[in-house]
Amino acid sequence: MKIVGIILIAAGILMLVFKGFNFTQEKKVVDIGPLEINAKEKKTVAWPTYAGIVALVAGVALVALDKKKAG
């Protein structure tokens, strides 16, 4: 459980630092025989701040509970 807690802590910190990410997707618009027209579309993936806080708190709780159980 300690490893899962550490992963959640790291993910929570990263989610608080980076609010999301952008990527470009190529989409086929027209495909008529040998003629093909593509368009590049920029997309954004964002997550709410509370998701990072929840992951961070859950990770800290798992690490703390694992220490109590081991000790």
Coordinates of N, CA and C in Angstrom, one line a residue:
M1 N 0.8 -1.2 0.0 CA 0.0 0.0 0.0 C 0.9 1.3 0.0
K2 N 2.1 1.1 0.6 CA 3.0 2.3 0.6 C 3.3 2.7 -0.8
I3 N 3.6 1.8 -1.7 CA 3.9 2.1 -3.1 C 2.8 2.9 -3.8
V4 N 1.6 2.4 -3.6 CA 0.4 3.0 -4.2 C 0.3 4.4 -3.6
G5 N 0.5 4.6 -2.3 CA 0.4 5.9 -1.7 C 1.4 6.9 -2.3
I6 N 2.7 6.4 -2.5 CA 3.7 7.2 -3.0 C 3.4 7.6 -4.5
I7 N 2.8 6.7 -5.2 CA 2.4 7.0 -6.6 C 1.3 8.1 -6.6
L8 N 0.3 7.9 -5.7 CA -0.8 8.9 -5.6 C -0.2 10.3 -5.2
I9 N 0.7 10.3 -4.3 CA 1.3 11.6 -3.9 C 2.0 12.3 -5.1
A10 N 2.8 11.5 -5.8 CA 3.5 12.0 -7.0 C 2.5 12.5 -8.1
A11 N 1.4 11.7 -8.3 CA 0.4 12.1 -9.3 C -0.3 13.3 -8.8
G12 N -0.6 13.4 -7.6 CA -1.3 14.6 -7.0 C -0.5 15.9 -7.2
I13 N 0.8 15.8 -6.9 CA 1.7 16.9 -7.1 C 1.8 17.3 -8.5
L14 N 1.9 16.4 -9.4 CA 2.0 16.7 -10.9 C 0.7 17.3 -11.4
M15 N -0.4 16.8 -10.8 CA -1.7 17.4 -11.3 C -1.9 18.8 -10.8
L16 N -1.3 19.1 -9.6 CA -1.4 20.5 -9.2 C -0.4 21.4 -9.9
V17 N 0.7 20.9 -10.3 CA 1.7 21.7 -11.0 C 1.2 21.9 -12.5
F18 N 0.9 20.8 -13.1 CA 0.4 20.9 -14.5 C -1.1 20.8 -14.6
K19 N -1.7 21.8 -15.0 CA -3.2 21.8 -15.0 C -3.8 21.0 -16.1
G20 N -3.0 20.5 -17.1 CA -3.5 19.7 -18.2 C -2.4 19.6 -19.2
F21 N -2.8 19.1 -20.4 CA -1.8 19.1 -21.5 C -2.5 19.2 -22.8
N22 N -1.8 19.6 -23.9 CA -2.3 19.8 -25.2 C -1.7 18.8 -26.2
F23 N -2.5 18.4 -27.2 CA -2.0 17.6 -28.2 C -2.7 17.9 -29.5
T24 N -2.0 17.5 -30.6 CA -2.6 17.8 -32.0 C -3.0 16.4 -32.6
Q25 N -4.2 16.4 -33.1 CA -4.7 15.2 -33.7 C -5.0 15.5 -35.2
E26 N -4.5 14.6 -36.1 CA -4.7 14.8 -37.5 C -6.0 14.0 -37.9
K27 N -6.9 14.7 -38.6 CA -8.2 14.2 -38.9 C -8.4 14.2 -40.4
K28 N -8.9 13.1 -41.0 CA -9.1 13.1 -42.4 C -10.5 13.8 -42.7
V29 N -10.4 14.8 -43.6 CA -11.6 15.6 -43.9 C -12.2 15.1 -45.2
V30 N -11.4 14.9 -46.2 CA -11.9 14.4 -47.5 C -11.0 13.3 -48.0
D31 N -11.6 12.2 -48.5 CA -10.8 11.1 -49.1 C -11.6 10.7 -50.4
I32 N -11.2 11.2 -51.5 CA -11.8 10.9 -52.8 C -10.7 10.3 -53.7
G33 N -10.7 9.0 -53.8 CA -9.7 8.3 -54.6 C -8.3 8.7 -54.2
P34 N -7.5 9.3 -55.1 CA -6.1 9.6 -54.8 C -6.1 11.0 -54.1
L35 N -7.2 11.7 -54.0 CA -7.2 13.0 -53.3 C -7.5 12.8 -51.8
E36 N -6.7 13.3 -51.0 CA -6.9 13.2 -49.5 C -6.6 14.5 -48.9
I37 N -7.5 15.0 -48.1 CA -7.3 16.3 -47.4 C -7.4 16.0 -45.9
N38 N -6.4 16.4 -45.1 CA -6.3 16.2 -43.7 C -6.3 17.6 -43.0
A39 N -6.8 17.6 -41.8 CA -6.8 18.8 -41.0 C -6.2 18.5 -39.6
K40 N -5.4 19.4 -39.1 CA -4.8 19.2 -37.8 C -5.7 19.9 -36.8
E41 N -6.0 19.2 -35.7 CA -6.9 19.8 -34.7 C -6.2 19.8 -33.4
K42 N -6.1 20.9 -32.7 CA -5.5 21.0 -31.4 C -6.5 20.7 -30.3
K43 N -6.2 19.8 -29.4 CA -7.1 19.5 -28.3 C -6.4 19.7 -27.0
T44 N -7.2 20.0 -26.0 CA -6.7 20.2 -24.7 C -7.4 19.2 -23.7
V45 N -6.6 18.6 -22.8 CA -7.1 17.8 -21.8 C -6.7 18.5 -20.4
A46 N -7.8 18.8 -19.7 CA -7.5 19.5 -18.4 C -8.3 18.8 -17.3
W47 N -7.8 18.9 -16.1 CA -8.4 18.3 -15.0 C -8.6 19.4 -13.9
P48 N -9.6 19.2 -13.1 CA -9.8 20.2 -12.0 C -8.8 20.1 -10.9
T49 N -8.6 21.2 -10.2 CA -7.6 21.3 -9.2 C -7.9 20.3 -8.0
Y50 N -9.2 20.2 -7.7 CA -9.5 19.3 -6.6 C -9.1 17.9 -6.9
A51 N -9.0 17.5 -8.1 CA -8.6 16.1 -8.4 C -7.2 15.8 -7.9
G52 N -6.3 16.8 -8.1 CA -4.9 16.7 -7.6 C -4.9 16.7 -6.1
I53 N -5.7 17.5 -5.5 CA -5.7 17.6 -4.0 C -6.2 16.2 -3.5
V54 N -7.3 15.7 -4.1 CA -7.8 14.4 -3.6 C -6.7 13.3 -3.8
A55 N -6.0 13.2 -4.9 CA -5.0 12.2 -5.1 C -3.9 12.4 -4.0
L56 N -3.5 13.6 -3.8 CA -2.4 13.9 -2.8 C -2.8 13.5 -1.4
V57 N -4.0 13.9 -1.0 CA -4.5 13.5 0.4 C -4.7 12.0 0.5
A58 N -5.2 11.3 -0.6 CA -5.3 9.9 -0.5 C -4.0 9.2 -0.4
G59 N -3.0 9.7 -1.1 CA -1.6 9.1 -1.0 C -1.0 9.3 0.3
V60 N -1.2 10.5 0.9 CA -0.7 10.7 2.3 C -1.4 9.8 3.3
A61 N -2.7 9.6 3.1 CA -3.4 8.7 4.0 C -3.0 7.3 3.9
L62 N -2.7 6.8 2.7 CA -2.3 5.4 2.5 C -0.9 5.2 3.1
V63 N 0.0 6.2 2.9 CA 1.4 6.0 3.5 C 1.3 6.1 5.0
A64 N 0.4 7.0 5.6 CA 0.3 7.1 7.0 C -0.3 5.8 7.6
L65 N -1.3 5.2 7.0 CA -2.0 4.0 7.5 C -1.0 2.8 7.4
D66 N -0.2 2.8 6.3 CA 0.8 1.7 6.2 C 1.8 1.8 7.3
K67 N 2.2 3.0 7.7 CA 3.2 3.1 8.8 C 2.6 2.6 10.1
K68 N 1.3 3.0 10.3 CA 0.6 2.5 11.6 C 0.5 1.0 11.6
K69 N 0.2 0.4 10.5 CA 0.0 -1.0 10.4 C 1.3 -1.7 10.6
A70 N 2.4 -1.2 10.1 CA 3.8 -1.8 10.2 C 4.3 -1.6 11.6
G71 N 4.0 -0.6 12.2 CA 4.6 -0.2 13.5 C 3.9 -0.7 14.7

